[in-house]
PDB file of N, CA and C in Angstrom:
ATOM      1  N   UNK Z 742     -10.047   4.703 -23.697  1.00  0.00           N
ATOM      2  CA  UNK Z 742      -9.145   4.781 -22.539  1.00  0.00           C
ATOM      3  C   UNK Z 742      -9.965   5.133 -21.305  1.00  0.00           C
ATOM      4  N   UNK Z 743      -9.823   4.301 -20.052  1.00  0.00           N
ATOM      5  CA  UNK Z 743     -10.427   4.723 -18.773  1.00  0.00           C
ATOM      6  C   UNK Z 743     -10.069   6.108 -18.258  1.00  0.00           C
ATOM      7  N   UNK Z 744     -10.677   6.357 -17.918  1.00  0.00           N
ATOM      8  CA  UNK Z 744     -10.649   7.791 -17.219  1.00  0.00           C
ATOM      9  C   UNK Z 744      -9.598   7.322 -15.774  1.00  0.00           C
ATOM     10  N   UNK Z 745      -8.947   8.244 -15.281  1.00  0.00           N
ATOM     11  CA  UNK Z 745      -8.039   7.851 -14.392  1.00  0.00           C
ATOM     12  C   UNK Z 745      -8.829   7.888 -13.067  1.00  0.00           C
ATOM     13  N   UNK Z 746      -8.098   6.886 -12.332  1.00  0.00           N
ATOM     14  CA  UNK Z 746      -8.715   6.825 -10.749  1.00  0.00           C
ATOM     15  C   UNK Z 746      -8.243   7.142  -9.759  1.00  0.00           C
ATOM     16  N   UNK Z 747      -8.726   8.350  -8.718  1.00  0.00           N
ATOM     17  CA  UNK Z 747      -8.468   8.753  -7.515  1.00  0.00           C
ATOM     18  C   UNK Z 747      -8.021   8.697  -6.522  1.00  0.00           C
ATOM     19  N   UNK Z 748      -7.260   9.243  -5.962  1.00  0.00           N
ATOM     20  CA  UNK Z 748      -7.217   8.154  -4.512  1.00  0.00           C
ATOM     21  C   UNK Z 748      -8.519   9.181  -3.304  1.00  0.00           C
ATOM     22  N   UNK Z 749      -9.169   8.554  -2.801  1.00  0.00           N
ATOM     23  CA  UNK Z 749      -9.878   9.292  -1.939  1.00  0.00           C
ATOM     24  C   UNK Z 749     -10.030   8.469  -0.704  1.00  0.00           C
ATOM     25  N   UNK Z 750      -9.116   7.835  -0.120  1.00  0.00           N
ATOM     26  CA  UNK Z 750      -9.052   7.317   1.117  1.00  0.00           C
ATOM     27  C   UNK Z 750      -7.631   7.406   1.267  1.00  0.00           C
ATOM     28  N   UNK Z 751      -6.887   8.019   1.958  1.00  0.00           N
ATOM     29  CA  UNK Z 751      -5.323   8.038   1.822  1.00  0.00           C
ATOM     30  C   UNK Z 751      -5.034   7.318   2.861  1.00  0.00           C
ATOM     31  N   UNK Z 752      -3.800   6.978   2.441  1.00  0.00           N
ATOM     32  CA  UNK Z 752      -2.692   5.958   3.408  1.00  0.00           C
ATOM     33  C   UNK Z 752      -2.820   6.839   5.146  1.00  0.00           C
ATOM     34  N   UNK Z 753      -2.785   5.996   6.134  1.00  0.00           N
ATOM     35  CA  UNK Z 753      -2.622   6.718   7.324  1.00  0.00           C
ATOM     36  C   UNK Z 753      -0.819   5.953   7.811  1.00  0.00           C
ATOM     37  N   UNK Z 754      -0.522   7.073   8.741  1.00  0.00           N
ATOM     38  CA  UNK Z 754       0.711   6.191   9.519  1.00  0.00           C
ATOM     39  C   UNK Z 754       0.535   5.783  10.481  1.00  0.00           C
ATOM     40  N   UNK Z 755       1.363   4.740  10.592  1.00  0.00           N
ATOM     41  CA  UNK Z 755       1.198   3.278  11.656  1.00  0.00           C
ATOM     42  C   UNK Z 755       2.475   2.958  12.710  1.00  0.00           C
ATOM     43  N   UNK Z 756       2.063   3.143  13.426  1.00  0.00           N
ATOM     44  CA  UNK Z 756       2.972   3.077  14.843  1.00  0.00           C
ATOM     45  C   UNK Z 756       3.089   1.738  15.612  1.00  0.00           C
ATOM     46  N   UNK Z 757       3.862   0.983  15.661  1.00  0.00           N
ATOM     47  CA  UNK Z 757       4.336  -0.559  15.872  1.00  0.00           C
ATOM     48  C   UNK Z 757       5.295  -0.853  16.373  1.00  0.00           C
ATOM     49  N   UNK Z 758       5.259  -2.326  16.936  1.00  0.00           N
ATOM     50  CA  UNK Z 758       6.681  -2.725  17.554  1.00  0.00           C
ATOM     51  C   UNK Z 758       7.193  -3.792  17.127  1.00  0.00           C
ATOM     52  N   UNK Z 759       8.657  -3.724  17.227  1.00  0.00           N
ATOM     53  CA  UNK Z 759       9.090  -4.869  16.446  1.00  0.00           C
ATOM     54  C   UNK Z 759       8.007  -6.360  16.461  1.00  0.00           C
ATOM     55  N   UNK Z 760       7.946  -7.258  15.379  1.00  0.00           N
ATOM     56  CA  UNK Z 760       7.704  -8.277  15.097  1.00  0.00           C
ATOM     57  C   UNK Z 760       6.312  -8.354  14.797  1.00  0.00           C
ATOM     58  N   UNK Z 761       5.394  -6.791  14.920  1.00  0.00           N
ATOM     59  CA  UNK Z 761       3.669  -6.605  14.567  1.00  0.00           C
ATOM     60  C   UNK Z 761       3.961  -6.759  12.927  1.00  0.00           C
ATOM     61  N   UNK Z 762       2.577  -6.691  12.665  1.00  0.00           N
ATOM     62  CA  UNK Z 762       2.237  -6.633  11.498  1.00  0.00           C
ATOM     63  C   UNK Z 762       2.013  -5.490  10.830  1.00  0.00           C
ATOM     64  N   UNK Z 763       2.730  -4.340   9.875  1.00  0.00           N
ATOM     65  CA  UNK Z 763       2.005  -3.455   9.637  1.00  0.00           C
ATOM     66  C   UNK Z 763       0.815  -3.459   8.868  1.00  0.00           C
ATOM     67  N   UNK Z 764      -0.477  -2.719   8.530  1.00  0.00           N
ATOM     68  CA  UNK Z 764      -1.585  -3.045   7.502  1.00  0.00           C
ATOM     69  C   UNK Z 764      -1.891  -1.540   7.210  1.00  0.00           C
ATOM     70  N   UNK Z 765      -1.751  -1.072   5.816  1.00  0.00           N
ATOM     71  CA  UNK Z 765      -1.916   0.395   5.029  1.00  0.00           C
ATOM     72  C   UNK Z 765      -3.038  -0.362   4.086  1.00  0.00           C
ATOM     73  N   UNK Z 766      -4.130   0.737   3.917  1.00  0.00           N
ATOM     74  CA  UNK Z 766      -4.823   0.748   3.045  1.00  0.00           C
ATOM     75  C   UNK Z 766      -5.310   2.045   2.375  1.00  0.00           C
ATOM     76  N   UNK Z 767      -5.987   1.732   1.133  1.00  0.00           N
ATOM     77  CA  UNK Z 767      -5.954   3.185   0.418  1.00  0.00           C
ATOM     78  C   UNK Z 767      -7.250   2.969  -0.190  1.00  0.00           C
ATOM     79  N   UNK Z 768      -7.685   3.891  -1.108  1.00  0.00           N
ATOM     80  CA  UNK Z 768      -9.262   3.647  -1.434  1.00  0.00           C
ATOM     81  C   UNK Z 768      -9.262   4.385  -2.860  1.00  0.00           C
ATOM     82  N   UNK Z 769      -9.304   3.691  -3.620  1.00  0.00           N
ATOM     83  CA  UNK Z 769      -9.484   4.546  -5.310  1.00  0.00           C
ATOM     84  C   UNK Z 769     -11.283   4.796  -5.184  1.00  0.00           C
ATOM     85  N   UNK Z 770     -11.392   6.100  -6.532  1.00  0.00           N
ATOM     86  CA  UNK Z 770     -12.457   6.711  -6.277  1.00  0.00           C
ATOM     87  C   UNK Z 770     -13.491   5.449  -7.360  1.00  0.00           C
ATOM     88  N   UNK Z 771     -12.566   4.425  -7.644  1.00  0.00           N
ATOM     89  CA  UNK Z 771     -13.152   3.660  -8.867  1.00  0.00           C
ATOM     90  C   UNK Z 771     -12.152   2.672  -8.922  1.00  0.00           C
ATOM     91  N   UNK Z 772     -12.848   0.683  -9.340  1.00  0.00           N
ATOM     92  CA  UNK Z 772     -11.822  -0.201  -9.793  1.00  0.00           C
ATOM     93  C   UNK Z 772     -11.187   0.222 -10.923  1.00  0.00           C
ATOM     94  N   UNK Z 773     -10.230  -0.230 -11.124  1.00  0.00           N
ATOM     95  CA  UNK Z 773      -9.016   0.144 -12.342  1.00  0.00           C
ATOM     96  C   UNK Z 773      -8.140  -1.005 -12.639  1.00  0.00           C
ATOM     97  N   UNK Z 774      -7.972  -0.925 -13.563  1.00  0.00           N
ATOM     98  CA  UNK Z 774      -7.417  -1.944 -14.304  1.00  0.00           C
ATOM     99  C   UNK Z 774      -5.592  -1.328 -14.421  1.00  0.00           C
ATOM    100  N   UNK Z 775      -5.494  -0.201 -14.352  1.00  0.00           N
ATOM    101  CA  UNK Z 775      -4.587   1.103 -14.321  1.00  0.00           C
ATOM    102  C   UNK Z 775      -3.323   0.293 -12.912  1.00  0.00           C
ATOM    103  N   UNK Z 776      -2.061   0.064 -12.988  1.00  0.00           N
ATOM    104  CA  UNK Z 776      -0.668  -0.500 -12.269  1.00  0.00           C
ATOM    105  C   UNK Z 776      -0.991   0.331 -11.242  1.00  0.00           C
ATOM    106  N   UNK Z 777      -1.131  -0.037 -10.225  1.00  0.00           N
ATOM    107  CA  UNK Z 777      -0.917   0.462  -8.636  1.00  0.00           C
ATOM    108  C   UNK Z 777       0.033  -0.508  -8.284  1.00  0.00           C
ATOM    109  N   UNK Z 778       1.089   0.349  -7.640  1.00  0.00           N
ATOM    110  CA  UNK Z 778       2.134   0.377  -6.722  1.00  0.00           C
ATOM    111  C   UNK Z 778       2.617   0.666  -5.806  1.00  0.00           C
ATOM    112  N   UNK Z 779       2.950  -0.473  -4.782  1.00  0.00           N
ATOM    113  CA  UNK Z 779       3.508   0.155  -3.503  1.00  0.00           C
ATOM    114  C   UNK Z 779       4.346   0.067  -3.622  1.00  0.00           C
ATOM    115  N   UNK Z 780       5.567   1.306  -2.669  1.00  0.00           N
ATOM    116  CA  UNK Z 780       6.558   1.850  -2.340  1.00  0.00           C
ATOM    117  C   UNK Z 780       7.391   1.465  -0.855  1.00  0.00           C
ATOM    118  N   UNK Z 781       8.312   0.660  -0.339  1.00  0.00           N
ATOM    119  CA  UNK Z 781       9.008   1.048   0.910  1.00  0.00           C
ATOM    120  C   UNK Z 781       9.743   2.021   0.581  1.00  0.00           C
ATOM    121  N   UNK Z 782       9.820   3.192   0.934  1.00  0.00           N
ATOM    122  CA  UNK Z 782      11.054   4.361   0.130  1.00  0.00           C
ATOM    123  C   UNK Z 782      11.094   4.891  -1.015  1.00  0.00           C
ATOM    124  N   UNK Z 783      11.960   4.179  -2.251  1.00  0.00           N
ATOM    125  CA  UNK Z 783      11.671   3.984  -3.699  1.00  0.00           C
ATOM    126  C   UNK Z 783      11.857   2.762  -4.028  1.00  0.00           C
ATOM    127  N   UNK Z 784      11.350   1.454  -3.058  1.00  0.00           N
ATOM    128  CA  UNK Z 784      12.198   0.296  -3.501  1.00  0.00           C
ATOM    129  C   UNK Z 784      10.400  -0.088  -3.979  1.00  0.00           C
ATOM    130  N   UNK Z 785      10.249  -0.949  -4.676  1.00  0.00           N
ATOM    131  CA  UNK Z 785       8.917  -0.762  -5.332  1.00  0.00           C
ATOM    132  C   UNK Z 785       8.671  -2.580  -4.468  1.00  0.00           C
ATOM    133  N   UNK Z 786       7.500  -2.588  -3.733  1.00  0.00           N
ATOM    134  CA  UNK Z 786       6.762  -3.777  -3.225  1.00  0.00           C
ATOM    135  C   UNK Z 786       6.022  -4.802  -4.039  1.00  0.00           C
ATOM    136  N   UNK Z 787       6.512  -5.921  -3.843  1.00  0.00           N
ATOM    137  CA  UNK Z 787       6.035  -6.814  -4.598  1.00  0.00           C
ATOM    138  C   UNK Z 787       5.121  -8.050  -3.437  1.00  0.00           C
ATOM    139  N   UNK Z 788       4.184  -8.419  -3.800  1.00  0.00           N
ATOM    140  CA  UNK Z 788       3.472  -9.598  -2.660  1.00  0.00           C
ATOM    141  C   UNK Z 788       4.394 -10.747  -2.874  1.00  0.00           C
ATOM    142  N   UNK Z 789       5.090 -11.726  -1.541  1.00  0.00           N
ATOM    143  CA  UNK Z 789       5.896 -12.302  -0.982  1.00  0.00           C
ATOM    144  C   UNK Z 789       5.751 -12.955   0.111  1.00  0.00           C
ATOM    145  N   UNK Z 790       6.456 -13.926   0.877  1.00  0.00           N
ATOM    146  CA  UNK Z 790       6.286 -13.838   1.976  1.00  0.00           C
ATOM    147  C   UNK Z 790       6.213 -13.199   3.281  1.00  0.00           C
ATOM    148  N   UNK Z 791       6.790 -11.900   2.873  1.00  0.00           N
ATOM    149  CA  UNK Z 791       7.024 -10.952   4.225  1.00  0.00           C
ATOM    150  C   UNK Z 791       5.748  -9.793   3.880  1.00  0.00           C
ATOM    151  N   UNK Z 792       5.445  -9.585   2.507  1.00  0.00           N
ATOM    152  CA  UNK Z 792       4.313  -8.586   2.356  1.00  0.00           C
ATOM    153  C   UNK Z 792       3.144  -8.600   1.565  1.00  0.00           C
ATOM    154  N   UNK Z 793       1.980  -8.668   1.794  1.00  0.00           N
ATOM    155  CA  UNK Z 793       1.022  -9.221   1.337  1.00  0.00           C
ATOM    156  C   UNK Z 793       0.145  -8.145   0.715  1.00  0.00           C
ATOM    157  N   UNK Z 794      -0.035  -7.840  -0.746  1.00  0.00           N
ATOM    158  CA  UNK Z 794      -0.525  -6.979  -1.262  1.00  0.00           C
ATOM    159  C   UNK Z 794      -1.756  -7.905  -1.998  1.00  0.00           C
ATOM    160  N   UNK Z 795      -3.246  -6.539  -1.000  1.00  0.00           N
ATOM    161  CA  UNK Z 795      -4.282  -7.523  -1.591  1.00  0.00           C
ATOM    162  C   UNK Z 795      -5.038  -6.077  -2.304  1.00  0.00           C
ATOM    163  N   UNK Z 796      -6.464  -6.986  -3.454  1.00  0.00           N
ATOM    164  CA  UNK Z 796      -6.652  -5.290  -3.630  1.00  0.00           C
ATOM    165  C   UNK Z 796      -8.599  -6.483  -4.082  1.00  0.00           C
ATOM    166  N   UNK Z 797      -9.053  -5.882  -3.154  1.00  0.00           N
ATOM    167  CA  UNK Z 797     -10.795  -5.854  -3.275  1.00  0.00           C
ATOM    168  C   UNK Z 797     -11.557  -4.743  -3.798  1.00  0.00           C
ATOM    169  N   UNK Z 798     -11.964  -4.504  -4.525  1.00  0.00           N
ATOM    170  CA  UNK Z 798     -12.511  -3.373  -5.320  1.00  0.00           C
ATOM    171  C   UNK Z 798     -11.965  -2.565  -5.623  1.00  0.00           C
ATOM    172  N   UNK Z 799     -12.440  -1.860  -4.908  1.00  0.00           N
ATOM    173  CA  UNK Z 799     -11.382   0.059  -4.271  1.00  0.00           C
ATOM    174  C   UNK Z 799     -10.672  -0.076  -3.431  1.00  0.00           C
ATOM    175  N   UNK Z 800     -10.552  -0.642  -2.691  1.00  0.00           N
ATOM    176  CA  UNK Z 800      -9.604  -0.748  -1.614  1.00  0.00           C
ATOM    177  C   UNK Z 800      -8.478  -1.655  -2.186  1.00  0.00           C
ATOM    178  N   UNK Z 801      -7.124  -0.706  -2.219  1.00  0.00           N
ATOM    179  CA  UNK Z 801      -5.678  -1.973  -2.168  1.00  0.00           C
ATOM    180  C   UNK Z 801      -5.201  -1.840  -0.435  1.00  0.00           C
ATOM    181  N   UNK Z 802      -4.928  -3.195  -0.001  1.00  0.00           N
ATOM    182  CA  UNK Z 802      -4.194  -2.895   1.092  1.00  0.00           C
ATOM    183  C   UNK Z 802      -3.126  -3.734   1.340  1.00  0.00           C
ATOM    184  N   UNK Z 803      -1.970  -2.897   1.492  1.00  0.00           N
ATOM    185  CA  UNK Z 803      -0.622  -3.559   1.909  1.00  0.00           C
ATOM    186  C   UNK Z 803      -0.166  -3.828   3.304  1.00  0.00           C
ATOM    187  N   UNK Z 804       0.547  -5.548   3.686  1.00  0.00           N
ATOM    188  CA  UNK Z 804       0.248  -5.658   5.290  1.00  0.00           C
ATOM    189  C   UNK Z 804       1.979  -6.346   5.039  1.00  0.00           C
ATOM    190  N   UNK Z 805       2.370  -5.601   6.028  1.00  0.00           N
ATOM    191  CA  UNK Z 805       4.289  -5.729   6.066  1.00  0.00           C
ATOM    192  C   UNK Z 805       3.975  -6.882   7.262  1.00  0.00           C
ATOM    193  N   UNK Z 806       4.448  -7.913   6.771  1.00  0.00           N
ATOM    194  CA  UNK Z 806       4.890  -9.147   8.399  1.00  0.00           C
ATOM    195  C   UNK Z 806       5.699  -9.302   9.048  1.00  0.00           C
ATOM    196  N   UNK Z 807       5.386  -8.873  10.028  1.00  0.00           N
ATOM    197  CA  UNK Z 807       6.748  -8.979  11.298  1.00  0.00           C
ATOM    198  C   UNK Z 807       7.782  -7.950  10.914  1.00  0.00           C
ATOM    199  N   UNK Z 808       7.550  -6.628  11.199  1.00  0.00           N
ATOM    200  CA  UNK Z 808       8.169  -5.681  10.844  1.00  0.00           C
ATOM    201  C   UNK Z 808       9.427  -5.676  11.726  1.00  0.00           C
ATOM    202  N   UNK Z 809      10.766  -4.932  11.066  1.00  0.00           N
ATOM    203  CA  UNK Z 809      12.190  -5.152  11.943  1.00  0.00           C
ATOM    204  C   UNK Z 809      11.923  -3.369  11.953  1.00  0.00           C
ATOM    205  N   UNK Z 810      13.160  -2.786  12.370  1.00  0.00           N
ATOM    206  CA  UNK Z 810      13.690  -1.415  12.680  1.00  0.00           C
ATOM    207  C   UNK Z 810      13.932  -1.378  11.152  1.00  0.00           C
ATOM    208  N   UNK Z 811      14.460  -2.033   9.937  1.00  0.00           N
ATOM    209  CA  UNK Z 811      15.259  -1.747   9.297  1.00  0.00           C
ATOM    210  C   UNK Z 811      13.505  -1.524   8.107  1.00  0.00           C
ATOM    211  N   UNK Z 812      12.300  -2.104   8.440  1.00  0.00           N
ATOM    212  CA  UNK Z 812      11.132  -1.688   7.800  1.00  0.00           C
ATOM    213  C   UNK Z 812      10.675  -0.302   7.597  1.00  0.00           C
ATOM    214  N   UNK Z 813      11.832   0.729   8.675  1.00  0.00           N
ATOM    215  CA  UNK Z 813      10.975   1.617   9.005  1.00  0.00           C
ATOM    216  C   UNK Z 813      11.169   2.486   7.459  1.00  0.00           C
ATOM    217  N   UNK Z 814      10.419   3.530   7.572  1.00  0.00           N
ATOM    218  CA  UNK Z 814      10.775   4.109   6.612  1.00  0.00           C
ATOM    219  C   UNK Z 814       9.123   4.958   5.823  1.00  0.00           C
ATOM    220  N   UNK Z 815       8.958   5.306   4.769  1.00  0.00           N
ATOM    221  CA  UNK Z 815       8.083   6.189   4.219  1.00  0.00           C
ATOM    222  C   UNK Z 815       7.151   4.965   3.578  1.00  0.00           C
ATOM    223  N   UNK Z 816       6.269   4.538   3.084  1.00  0.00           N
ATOM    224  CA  UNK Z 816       5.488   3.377   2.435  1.00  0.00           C
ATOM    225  C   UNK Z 816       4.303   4.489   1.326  1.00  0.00           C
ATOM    226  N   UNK Z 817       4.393   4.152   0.379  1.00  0.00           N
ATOM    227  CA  UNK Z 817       3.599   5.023  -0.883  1.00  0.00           C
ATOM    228  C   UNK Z 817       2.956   3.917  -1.359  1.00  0.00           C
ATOM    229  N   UNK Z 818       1.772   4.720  -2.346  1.00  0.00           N
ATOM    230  CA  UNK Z 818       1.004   4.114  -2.981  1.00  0.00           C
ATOM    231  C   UNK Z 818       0.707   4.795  -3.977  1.00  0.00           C
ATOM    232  N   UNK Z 819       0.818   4.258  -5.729  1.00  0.00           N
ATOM    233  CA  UNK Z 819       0.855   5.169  -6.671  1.00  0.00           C
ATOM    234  C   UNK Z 819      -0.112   4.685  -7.297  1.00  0.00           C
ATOM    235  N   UNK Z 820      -0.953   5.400  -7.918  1.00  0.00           N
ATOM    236  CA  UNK Z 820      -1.883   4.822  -9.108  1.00  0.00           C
ATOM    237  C   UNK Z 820      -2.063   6.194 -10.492  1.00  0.00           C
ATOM    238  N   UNK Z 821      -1.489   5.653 -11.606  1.00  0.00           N
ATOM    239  CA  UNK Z 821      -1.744   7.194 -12.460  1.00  0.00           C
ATOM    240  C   UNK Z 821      -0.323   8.111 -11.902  1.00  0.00           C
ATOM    241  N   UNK Z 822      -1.131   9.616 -11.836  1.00  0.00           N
ATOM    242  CA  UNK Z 822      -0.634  10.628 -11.624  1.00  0.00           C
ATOM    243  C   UNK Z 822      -0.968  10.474  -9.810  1.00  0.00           C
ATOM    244  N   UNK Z 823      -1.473   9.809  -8.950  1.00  0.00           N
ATOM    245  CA  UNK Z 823      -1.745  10.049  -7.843  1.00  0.00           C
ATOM    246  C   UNK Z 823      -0.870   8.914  -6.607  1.00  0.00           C
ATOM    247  N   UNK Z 824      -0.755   9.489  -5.507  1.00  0.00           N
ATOM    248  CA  UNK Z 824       0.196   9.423  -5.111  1.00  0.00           C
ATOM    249  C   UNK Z 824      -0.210   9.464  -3.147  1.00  0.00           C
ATOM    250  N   UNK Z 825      -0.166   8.413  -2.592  1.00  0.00           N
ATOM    251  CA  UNK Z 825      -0.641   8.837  -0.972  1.00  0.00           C
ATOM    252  C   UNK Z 825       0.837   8.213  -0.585  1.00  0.00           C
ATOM    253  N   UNK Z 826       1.052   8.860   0.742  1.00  0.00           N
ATOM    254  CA  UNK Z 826       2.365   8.466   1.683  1.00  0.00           C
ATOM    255  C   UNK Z 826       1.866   8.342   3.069  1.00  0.00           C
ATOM    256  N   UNK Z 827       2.641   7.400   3.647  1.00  0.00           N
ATOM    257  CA  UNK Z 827       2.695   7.452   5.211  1.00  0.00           C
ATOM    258  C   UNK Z 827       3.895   7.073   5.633  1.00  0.00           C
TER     259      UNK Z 827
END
């Protein structure tokens, strides 16, 4: 079993106006094979046309398109037991 992976780059918050793009990224201390998940709220993010979840090494980063008022809200990122918010 892999040893679990870190988060050591945490989510920052992002300040925007209607119709920008938001872009969150996060940084594990190690690749993992281990379910990372993003969060709008508790509604769990899936890559789509409106949100584009990419993940290059250590870095996962989630980019919301053309954000409305109704985007706003808390955005998480889970991996394991670990857990960043913005």
């Amino acid at each position: 079993k892999e040893p679990a992976a870190a988060i050591v780059e945490t989510l920052k918050d992002v300040t925007l106006y209607e119709g920008e793009d938001a872009v969150f990224e996060c940084r594990l201390s190690r690749e993992t094979t281990q379910d990372a998940q993003w969060f709008l709220g508790d509604v769990p993010l899936q890559s789509n046309e409106m949100n584009e979840i990419r993940v290059q090494g250590t870095r996962h980063t989630l980019i919301l398109r053309k954000v409305t008022l109704e985007d706003c809200g808390p955005i998480s990122f889970k991996v394991g037991q670990h857990t960043s918010a913005a």
